[in-house]
Amino acid sequence: EIAVLFKQELQNEEAKEGKQVKLTCELSKPDTSVKWMKGDTVLYASEKYEFKQRGTVAELIIRDVKSIDS
């Protein structure tokens, strides 16, 4: 099986506290399962985190951004 690689890695984003931010990456293989993490902690879909994926593009939306989210 061919390894999945990042075609476009995550970029740093800035957001004001209380707003939302969207992080995007592009993978080499469409519809690949993506696990979003903050350090060693796996993130799960919730009111705070939303995940979207279309083809090779995966997105993480973080709502109500706080300084701890950096």
PDB file of N, CA, C and O in Angstrom:
ATOM      1  N   GLU A   1       0.846  -1.184   0.000  1.00  0.00           N
ATOM      2  CA  GLU A   1       0.000   0.000   0.000  1.00  0.00           C
ATOM      3  C   GLU A   1       0.891   1.247   0.000  1.00  0.00           C
ATOM      4  O   GLU A   1       1.893   1.310   0.704  1.00  0.00           O
ATOM      5  N   ILE A   2       0.503   2.241  -0.763  1.00  0.00           N
ATOM      6  CA  ILE A   2       1.269   3.474  -0.888  1.00  0.00           C
ATOM      7  C   ILE A   2       1.023   4.360   0.337  1.00  0.00           C
ATOM      8  O   ILE A   2      -0.116   4.538   0.768  1.00  0.00           O
ATOM      9  N   ALA A   3       2.093   4.907   0.890  1.00  0.00           N
ATOM     10  CA  ALA A   3       1.978   5.794   2.051  1.00  0.00           C
ATOM     11  C   ALA A   3       1.259   7.079   1.656  1.00  0.00           C
ATOM     12  O   ALA A   3       1.408   7.575   0.543  1.00  0.00           O
ATOM     13  N   VAL A   4       0.491   7.601   2.588  1.00  0.00           N
ATOM     14  CA  VAL A   4      -0.195   8.874   2.373  1.00  0.00           C
ATOM     15  C   VAL A   4       0.737   9.984   2.842  1.00  0.00           C
ATOM     16  O   VAL A   4       1.281   9.930   3.942  1.00  0.00           O
ATOM     17  N   LEU A   5       0.922  10.982   1.999  1.00  0.00           N
ATOM     18  CA  LEU A   5       1.803  12.103   2.308  1.00  0.00           C
ATOM     19  C   LEU A   5       1.022  13.406   2.307  1.00  0.00           C
ATOM     20  O   LEU A   5      -0.057  13.497   1.719  1.00  0.00           O
ATOM     21  N   PHE A   6       1.592  14.423   2.944  1.00  0.00           N
ATOM     22  CA  PHE A   6       0.993  15.753   2.900  1.00  0.00           C
ATOM     23  C   PHE A   6       1.428  16.437   1.610  1.00  0.00           C
ATOM     24  O   PHE A   6       2.613  16.583   1.351  1.00  0.00           O
ATOM     25  N   LYS A   7       0.456  16.864   0.793  1.00  0.00           N
ATOM     26  CA  LYS A   7       0.757  17.687  -0.375  1.00  0.00           C
ATOM     27  C   LYS A   7       0.840  19.144   0.065  1.00  0.00           C
ATOM     28  O   LYS A   7       1.559  19.936  -0.515  1.00  0.00           O
ATOM     29  N   GLN A   8       0.033  19.496   1.057  1.00  0.00           N
ATOM     30  CA  GLN A   8       0.064  20.837   1.649  1.00  0.00           C
ATOM     31  C   GLN A   8      -0.081  20.647   3.149  1.00  0.00           C
ATOM     32  O   GLN A   8      -1.095  20.129   3.614  1.00  0.00           O
ATOM     33  N   GLU A   9       0.947  21.033   3.898  1.00  0.00           N
ATOM     34  CA  GLU A   9       0.916  20.870   5.345  1.00  0.00           C
ATOM     35  C   GLU A   9       0.150  22.015   5.993  1.00  0.00           C
ATOM     36  O   GLU A   9      -0.137  23.038   5.361  1.00  0.00           O
ATOM     37  N   LEU A  10      -0.157  21.833   7.277  1.00  0.00           N
ATOM     38  CA  LEU A  10      -0.853  22.871   8.034  1.00  0.00           C
ATOM     39  C   LEU A  10      -0.028  24.145   8.065  1.00  0.00           C
ATOM     40  O   LEU A  10       1.193  24.104   8.171  1.00  0.00           O
ATOM     41  N   GLN A  11      -0.708  25.259   7.991  1.00  0.00           N
ATOM     42  CA  GLN A  11      -0.067  26.566   8.102  1.00  0.00           C
ATOM     43  C   GLN A  11      -0.533  27.209   9.411  1.00  0.00           C
ATOM     44  O   GLN A  11      -1.654  26.968   9.871  1.00  0.00           O
ATOM     45  N   ASN A  12       0.316  28.032  10.005  1.00  0.00           N
ATOM     46  CA  ASN A  12      -0.086  28.773  11.199  1.00  0.00           C
ATOM     47  C   ASN A  12      -1.214  29.727  10.835  1.00  0.00           C
ATOM     48  O   ASN A  12      -1.186  30.359   9.783  1.00  0.00           O
ATOM     49  N   GLU A  13      -2.186  29.817  11.707  1.00  0.00           N
ATOM     50  CA  GLU A  13      -3.308  30.725  11.510  1.00  0.00           C
ATOM     51  C   GLU A  13      -3.482  31.553  12.770  1.00  0.00           C
ATOM     52  O   GLU A  13      -3.206  31.079  13.873  1.00  0.00           O
ATOM     53  N   GLU A  14      -3.949  32.767  12.610  1.00  0.00           N
ATOM     54  CA  GLU A  14      -4.246  33.624  13.752  1.00  0.00           C
ATOM     55  C   GLU A  14      -5.726  33.898  13.787  1.00  0.00           C
ATOM     56  O   GLU A  14      -6.367  34.033  12.751  1.00  0.00           O
ATOM     57  N   ALA A  15      -6.266  33.966  15.010  1.00  0.00           N
ATOM     58  CA  ALA A  15      -7.686  34.277  15.181  1.00  0.00           C
ATOM     59  C   ALA A  15      -7.848  35.036  16.487  1.00  0.00           C
ATOM     60  O   ALA A  15      -7.071  34.852  17.422  1.00  0.00           O
ATOM     61  N   LYS A  16      -8.851  35.876  16.549  1.00  0.00           N
ATOM     62  CA  LYS A  16      -9.147  36.600  17.781  1.00  0.00           C
ATOM     63  C   LYS A  16      -9.921  35.683  18.721  1.00  0.00           C
ATOM     64  O   LYS A  16     -10.704  34.837  18.275  1.00  0.00           O
ATOM     65  N   GLU A  17      -9.686  35.855  20.015  1.00  0.00           N
ATOM     66  CA  GLU A  17     -10.412  35.050  20.996  1.00  0.00           C
ATOM     67  C   GLU A  17     -11.906  35.204  20.790  1.00  0.00           C
ATOM     68  O   GLU A  17     -12.403  36.289  20.495  1.00  0.00           O
ATOM     69  N   GLY A  18     -12.625  34.086  20.921  1.00  0.00           N
ATOM     70  CA  GLY A  18     -14.068  34.081  20.747  1.00  0.00           C
ATOM     71  C   GLY A  18     -14.505  33.844  19.308  1.00  0.00           C
ATOM     72  O   GLY A  18     -15.664  33.556  19.055  1.00  0.00           O
ATOM     73  N   LYS A  19     -13.588  33.988  18.365  1.00  0.00           N
ATOM     74  CA  LYS A  19     -13.910  33.755  16.951  1.00  0.00           C
ATOM     75  C   LYS A  19     -13.620  32.302  16.595  1.00  0.00           C
ATOM     76  O   LYS A  19     -13.380  31.476  17.464  1.00  0.00           O
ATOM     77  N   GLN A  20     -13.638  31.995  15.305  1.00  0.00           N
ATOM     78  CA  GLN A  20     -13.285  30.637  14.876  1.00  0.00           C
ATOM     79  C   GLN A  20     -12.115  30.700  13.905  1.00  0.00           C
ATOM     80  O   GLN A  20     -11.838  31.730  13.314  1.00  0.00           O
ATOM     81  N   VAL A  21     -11.443  29.556  13.800  1.00  0.00           N
ATOM     82  CA  VAL A  21     -10.303  29.456  12.892  1.00  0.00           C
ATOM     83  C   VAL A  21     -10.421  28.134  12.147  1.00  0.00           C
ATOM     84  O   VAL A  21     -10.959  27.156  12.682  1.00  0.00           O
ATOM     85  N   LYS A  22      -9.939  28.127  10.900  1.00  0.00           N
ATOM     86  CA  LYS A  22      -9.977  26.914  10.079  1.00  0.00           C
ATOM     87  C   LYS A  22      -8.561  26.524   9.706  1.00  0.00           C
ATOM     88  O   LYS A  22      -7.812  27.334   9.164  1.00  0.00           O
ATOM     89  N   LEU A  23      -8.195  25.270  10.031  1.00  0.00           N
ATOM     90  CA  LEU A  23      -6.893  24.719   9.650  1.00  0.00           C
ATOM     91  C   LEU A  23      -7.120  23.731   8.521  1.00  0.00           C
ATOM     92  O   LEU A  23      -8.031  22.902   8.586  1.00  0.00           O
ATOM     93  N   THR A  24      -6.302  23.799   7.472  1.00  0.00           N
ATOM     94  CA  THR A  24      -6.484  22.986   6.279  1.00  0.00           C
ATOM     95  C   THR A  24      -5.184  22.299   5.898  1.00  0.00           C
ATOM     96  O   THR A  24      -4.117  22.902   5.963  1.00  0.00           O
ATOM     97  N   CYS A  25      -5.299  21.028   5.487  1.00  0.00           N
ATOM     98  CA  CYS A  25      -4.147  20.326   4.920  1.00  0.00           C
ATOM     99  C   CYS A  25      -4.626  19.545   3.701  1.00  0.00           C
ATOM    100  O   CYS A  25      -5.815  19.269   3.551  1.00  0.00           O
ATOM    101  N   GLU A  26      -3.696  19.231   2.816  1.00  0.00           N
ATOM    102  CA  GLU A  26      -4.023  18.453   1.623  1.00  0.00           C
ATOM    103  C   GLU A  26      -3.164  17.197   1.617  1.00  0.00           C
ATOM    104  O   GLU A  26      -1.959  17.245   1.847  1.00  0.00           O
ATOM    105  N   LEU A  27      -3.823  16.069   1.358  1.00  0.00           N
ATOM    106  CA  LEU A  27      -3.161  14.765   1.382  1.00  0.00           C
ATOM    107  C   LEU A  27      -2.942  14.246  -0.032  1.00  0.00           C
ATOM    108  O   LEU A  27      -3.578  14.701  -0.980  1.00  0.00           O
ATOM    109  N   SER A  28      -2.074  13.261  -0.165  1.00  0.00           N
ATOM    110  CA  SER A  28      -1.762  12.712  -1.485  1.00  0.00           C
ATOM    111  C   SER A  28      -2.788  11.684  -1.955  1.00  0.00           C
ATOM    112  O   SER A  28      -2.806  11.320  -3.129  1.00  0.00           O
ATOM    113  N   LYS A  29      -3.660  11.225  -1.066  1.00  0.00           N
ATOM    114  CA  LYS A  29      -4.650  10.211  -1.416  1.00  0.00           C
ATOM    115  C   LYS A  29      -6.023  10.678  -0.945  1.00  0.00           C
ATOM    116  O   LYS A  29      -6.193  11.036   0.216  1.00  0.00           O
ATOM    117  N   PRO A  30      -7.033  10.679  -1.827  1.00  0.00           N
ATOM    118  CA  PRO A  30      -8.358  11.174  -1.444  1.00  0.00           C
ATOM    119  C   PRO A  30      -9.030  10.273  -0.407  1.00  0.00           C
ATOM    120  O   PRO A  30      -8.785   9.074  -0.343  1.00  0.00           O
ATOM    121  N   ASP A  31      -9.885  10.922   0.392  1.00  0.00           N
ATOM    122  CA  ASP A  31     -10.742  10.245   1.369  1.00  0.00           C
ATOM    123  C   ASP A  31      -9.961   9.368   2.348  1.00  0.00           C
ATOM    124  O   ASP A  31     -10.426   8.317   2.774  1.00  0.00           O
ATOM    125  N   THR A  32      -8.764   9.805   2.701  1.00  0.00           N
ATOM    126  CA  THR A  32      -7.955   9.115   3.702  1.00  0.00           C
ATOM    127  C   THR A  32      -8.446   9.506   5.085  1.00  0.00           C
ATOM    128  O   THR A  32      -8.747  10.667   5.335  1.00  0.00           O
ATOM    129  N   SER A  33      -8.525   8.556   5.985  1.00  0.00           N
ATOM    130  CA  SER A  33      -8.941   8.838   7.355  1.00  0.00           C
ATOM    131  C   SER A  33      -7.915   9.746   8.020  1.00  0.00           C
ATOM    132  O   SER A  33      -6.721   9.488   7.966  1.00  0.00           O
ATOM    133  N   VAL A  34      -8.393  10.832   8.626  1.00  0.00           N
ATOM    134  CA  VAL A  34      -7.514  11.810   9.262  1.00  0.00           C
ATOM    135  C   VAL A  34      -7.822  11.851  10.751  1.00  0.00           C
ATOM    136  O   VAL A  34      -8.983  11.868  11.150  1.00  0.00           O
ATOM    137  N   LYS A  35      -6.771  11.863  11.573  1.00  0.00           N
ATOM    138  CA  LYS A  35      -6.920  12.009  13.021  1.00  0.00           C
ATOM    139  C   LYS A  35      -6.291  13.340  13.406  1.00  0.00           C
ATOM    140  O   LYS A  35      -5.100  13.549  13.217  1.00  0.00           O
ATOM    141  N   TRP A  36      -7.111  14.255  13.920  1.00  0.00           N
ATOM    142  CA  TRP A  36      -6.625  15.559  14.348  1.00  0.00           C
ATOM    143  C   TRP A  36      -6.209  15.471  15.805  1.00  0.00           C
ATOM    144  O   TRP A  36      -6.917  14.898  16.625  1.00  0.00           O
ATOM    145  N   MET A  37      -5.046  16.046  16.114  1.00  0.00           N
ATOM    146  CA  MET A  37      -4.515  15.981  17.473  1.00  0.00           C
ATOM    147  C   MET A  37      -3.965  17.340  17.892  1.00  0.00           C
ATOM    148  O   MET A  37      -3.526  18.126  17.058  1.00  0.00           O
ATOM    149  N   LYS A  38      -3.991  17.564  19.195  1.00  0.00           N
ATOM    150  CA  LYS A  38      -3.305  18.710  19.806  1.00  0.00           C
ATOM    151  C   LYS A  38      -2.308  18.107  20.772  1.00  0.00           C
ATOM    152  O   LYS A  38      -2.683  17.582  21.812  1.00  0.00           O
ATOM    153  N   GLY A  39      -1.040  18.105  20.395  1.00  0.00           N
ATOM    154  CA  GLY A  39      -0.035  17.396  21.180  1.00  0.00           C
ATOM    155  C   GLY A  39      -0.327  15.904  21.126  1.00  0.00           C
ATOM    156  O   GLY A  39      -0.470  15.344  20.048  1.00  0.00           O
ATOM    157  N   ASP A  40      -0.467  15.281  22.285  1.00  0.00           N
ATOM    158  CA  ASP A  40      -0.774  13.847  22.348  1.00  0.00           C
ATOM    159  C   ASP A  40      -2.264  13.569  22.463  1.00  0.00           C
ATOM    160  O   ASP A  40      -2.672  12.417  22.573  1.00  0.00           O
ATOM    161  N   THR A  41      -3.095  14.612  22.463  1.00  0.00           N
ATOM    162  CA  THR A  41      -4.531  14.462  22.679  1.00  0.00           C
ATOM    163  C   THR A  41      -5.276  14.416  21.352  1.00  0.00           C
ATOM    164  O   THR A  41      -5.150  15.327  20.532  1.00  0.00           O
ATOM    165  N   VAL A  42      -6.070  13.356  21.141  1.00  0.00           N
ATOM    166  CA  VAL A  42      -6.898  13.240  19.943  1.00  0.00           C
ATOM    167  C   VAL A  42      -8.111  14.147  20.098  1.00  0.00           C
ATOM    168  O   VAL A  42      -8.747  14.175  21.151  1.00  0.00           O
ATOM    169  N   LEU A  43      -8.431  14.907  19.056  1.00  0.00           N
ATOM    170  CA  LEU A  43      -9.604  15.781  19.065  1.00  0.00           C
ATOM    171  C   LEU A  43     -10.791  15.037  18.478  1.00  0.00           C
ATOM    172  O   LEU A  43     -10.647  14.288  17.510  1.00  0.00           O
ATOM    173  N   TYR A  44     -11.958  15.257  19.065  1.00  0.00           N
ATOM    174  CA  TYR A  44     -13.195  14.636  18.592  1.00  0.00           C
ATOM    175  C   TYR A  44     -14.194  15.721  18.223  1.00  0.00           C
ATOM    176  O   TYR A  44     -14.191  16.808  18.811  1.00  0.00           O
ATOM    177  N   ALA A  45     -15.063  15.418  17.267  1.00  0.00           N
ATOM    178  CA  ALA A  45     -16.098  16.359  16.842  1.00  0.00           C
ATOM    179  C   ALA A  45     -16.958  16.739  18.048  1.00  0.00           C
ATOM    180  O   ALA A  45     -17.345  15.888  18.847  1.00  0.00           O
ATOM    181  N   SER A  46     -17.219  18.041  18.182  1.00  0.00           N
ATOM    182  CA  SER A  46     -17.995  18.556  19.306  1.00  0.00           C
ATOM    183  C   SER A  46     -18.488  19.952  18.931  1.00  0.00           C
ATOM    184  O   SER A  46     -18.328  20.384  17.794  1.00  0.00           O
ATOM    185  N   GLU A  47     -19.053  20.655  19.916  1.00  0.00           N
ATOM    186  CA  GLU A  47     -19.458  22.037  19.652  1.00  0.00           C
ATOM    187  C   GLU A  47     -18.234  22.894  19.337  1.00  0.00           C
ATOM    188  O   GLU A  47     -18.333  23.869  18.615  1.00  0.00           O
ATOM    189  N   LYS A  48     -17.078  22.515  19.873  1.00  0.00           N
ATOM    190  CA  LYS A  48     -15.855  23.288  19.664  1.00  0.00           C
ATOM    191  C   LYS A  48     -15.140  22.917  18.368  1.00  0.00           C
ATOM    192  O   LYS A  48     -14.608  23.784  17.683  1.00  0.00           O
ATOM    193  N   TYR A  49     -15.095  21.621  18.045  1.00  0.00           N
ATOM    194  CA  TYR A  49     -14.334  21.145  16.888  1.00  0.00           C
ATOM    195  C   TYR A  49     -15.240  20.558  15.818  1.00  0.00           C
ATOM    196  O   TYR A  49     -16.097  19.733  16.116  1.00  0.00           O
ATOM    197  N   GLU A  50     -15.013  20.966  14.585  1.00  0.00           N
ATOM    198  CA  GLU A  50     -15.745  20.412  13.437  1.00  0.00           C
ATOM    199  C   GLU A  50     -14.716  19.963  12.404  1.00  0.00           C
ATOM    200  O   GLU A  50     -13.742  20.671  12.142  1.00  0.00           O
ATOM    201  N   PHE A  51     -14.934  18.783  11.852  1.00  0.00           N
ATOM    202  CA  PHE A  51     -14.036  18.223  10.848  1.00  0.00           C
ATOM    203  C   PHE A  51     -14.767  18.142   9.513  1.00  0.00           C
ATOM    204  O   PHE A  51     -15.917  17.726   9.468  1.00  0.00           O
ATOM    205  N   LYS A  52     -14.074  18.507   8.450  1.00  0.00           N
ATOM    206  CA  LYS A  52     -14.623  18.382   7.093  1.00  0.00           C
ATOM    207  C   LYS A  52     -13.554  17.753   6.223  1.00  0.00           C
ATOM    208  O   LYS A  52     -12.360  17.974   6.435  1.00  0.00           O
ATOM    209  N   GLN A  53     -14.003  16.978   5.256  1.00  0.00           N
ATOM    210  CA  GLN A  53     -13.054  16.385   4.321  1.00  0.00           C
ATOM    211  C   GLN A  53     -13.724  16.235   2.966  1.00  0.00           C
ATOM    212  O   GLN A  53     -14.819  15.701   2.860  1.00  0.00           O
ATOM    213  N   ARG A  54     -13.028  16.748   1.941  1.00  0.00           N
ATOM    214  CA  ARG A  54     -13.497  16.643   0.562  1.00  0.00           C
ATOM    215  C   ARG A  54     -12.318  16.184  -0.275  1.00  0.00           C
ATOM    216  O   ARG A  54     -11.348  16.933  -0.435  1.00  0.00           O
ATOM    217  N   GLY A  55     -12.400  14.959  -0.745  1.00  0.00           N
ATOM    218  CA  GLY A  55     -11.311  14.437  -1.570  1.00  0.00           C
ATOM    219  C   GLY A  55     -10.016  14.394  -0.790  1.00  0.00           C
ATOM    220  O   GLY A  55      -9.923  13.737   0.235  1.00  0.00           O
ATOM    221  N   THR A  56      -9.032  15.164  -1.242  1.00  0.00           N
ATOM    222  CA  THR A  56      -7.717  15.158  -0.585  1.00  0.00           C
ATOM    223  C   THR A  56      -7.570  16.268   0.452  1.00  0.00           C
ATOM    224  O   THR A  56      -6.540  16.363   1.115  1.00  0.00           O
ATOM    225  N   VAL A  57      -8.573  17.127   0.604  1.00  0.00           N
ATOM    226  CA  VAL A  57      -8.478  18.266   1.517  1.00  0.00           C
ATOM    227  C   VAL A  57      -9.215  17.970   2.825  1.00  0.00           C
ATOM    228  O   VAL A  57     -10.398  17.617   2.820  1.00  0.00           O
ATOM    229  N   ALA A  58      -8.490  18.123   3.943  1.00  0.00           N
ATOM    230  CA  ALA A  58      -9.072  17.925   5.270  1.00  0.00           C
ATOM    231  C   ALA A  58      -9.028  19.253   6.018  1.00  0.00           C
ATOM    232  O   ALA A  58      -8.045  19.992   5.933  1.00  0.00           O
ATOM    233  N   GLU A  59     -10.121  19.555   6.753  1.00  0.00           N
ATOM    234  CA  GLU A  59     -10.217  20.814   7.481  1.00  0.00           C
ATOM    235  C   GLU A  59     -10.603  20.557   8.934  1.00  0.00           C
ATOM    236  O   GLU A  59     -11.403  19.668   9.221  1.00  0.00           O
ATOM    237  N   LEU A  60     -10.044  21.365   9.810  1.00  0.00           N
ATOM    238  CA  LEU A  60     -10.430  21.397  11.214  1.00  0.00           C
ATOM    239  C   LEU A  60     -10.897  22.810  11.499  1.00  0.00           C
ATOM    240  O   LEU A  60     -10.158  23.772  11.258  1.00  0.00           O
ATOM    241  N   ILE A  61     -12.118  22.938  11.995  1.00  0.00           N
ATOM    242  CA  ILE A  61     -12.645  24.243  12.385  1.00  0.00           C
ATOM    243  C   ILE A  61     -12.717  24.250  13.913  1.00  0.00           C
ATOM    244  O   ILE A  61     -13.307  23.351  14.516  1.00  0.00           O
ATOM    245  N   ILE A  62     -12.070  25.256  14.518  1.00  0.00           N
ATOM    246  CA  ILE A  62     -12.098  25.418  15.967  1.00  0.00           C
ATOM    247  C   ILE A  62     -12.943  26.644  16.264  1.00  0.00           C
ATOM    248  O   ILE A  62     -12.638  27.749  15.809  1.00  0.00           O
ATOM    249  N   ARG A  63     -14.025  26.438  17.014  1.00  0.00           N
ATOM    250  CA  ARG A  63     -14.927  27.541  17.358  1.00  0.00           C
ATOM    251  C   ARG A  63     -14.556  28.113  18.730  1.00  0.00           C
ATOM    252  O   ARG A  63     -13.980  27.422  19.559  1.00  0.00           O
ATOM    253  N   ASP A  64     -14.953  29.346  18.967  1.00  0.00           N
ATOM    254  CA  ASP A  64     -14.745  30.017  20.251  1.00  0.00           C
ATOM    255  C   ASP A  64     -13.285  29.854  20.698  1.00  0.00           C
ATOM    256  O   ASP A  64     -12.994  29.331  21.766  1.00  0.00           O
ATOM    257  N   VAL A  65     -12.381  30.329  19.851  1.00  0.00           N
ATOM    258  CA  VAL A  65     -10.948  30.185  20.076  1.00  0.00           C
ATOM    259  C   VAL A  65     -10.518  30.863  21.378  1.00  0.00           C
ATOM    260  O   VAL A  65     -10.944  31.985  21.664  1.00  0.00           O
ATOM    261  N   LYS A  66      -9.688  30.157  22.137  1.00  0.00           N
ATOM    262  CA  LYS A  66      -9.087  30.688  23.369  1.00  0.00           C
ATOM    263  C   LYS A  66      -7.571  30.548  23.238  1.00  0.00           C
ATOM    264  O   LYS A  66      -7.074  29.791  22.406  1.00  0.00           O
ATOM    265  N   SER A  67      -6.830  31.231  24.090  1.00  0.00           N
ATOM    266  CA  SER A  67      -5.362  31.164  24.016  1.00  0.00           C
ATOM    267  C   SER A  67      -4.866  29.730  24.231  1.00  0.00           C
ATOM    268  O   SER A  67      -3.845  29.345  23.684  1.00  0.00           O
ATOM    269  N   ILE A  68      -5.589  28.916  24.989  1.00  0.00           N
ATOM    270  CA  ILE A  68      -5.185  27.522  25.229  1.00  0.00           C
ATOM    271  C   ILE A  68      -5.226  26.683  23.955  1.00  0.00           C
ATOM    272  O   ILE A  68      -4.617  25.626  23.876  1.00  0.00           O
ATOM    273  N   ASP A  69      -5.927  27.162  22.926  1.00  0.00           N
ATOM    274  CA  ASP A  69      -6.025  26.424  21.654  1.00  0.00           C
ATOM    275  C   ASP A  69      -4.771  26.563  20.791  1.00  0.00           C
ATOM    276  O   ASP A  69      -4.636  25.848  19.800  1.00  0.00           O
ATOM    277  N   SER A  70      -3.849  27.436  21.179  1.00  0.00           N
ATOM    278  CA  SER A  70      -2.664  27.644  20.342  1.00  0.00           C
ATOM    279  C   SER A  70      -1.745  26.435  20.361  1.00  0.00           C
ATOM    280  O   SER A  70      -1.830  25.568  21.199  1.00  0.00           O
TER     281      SER A  70
END
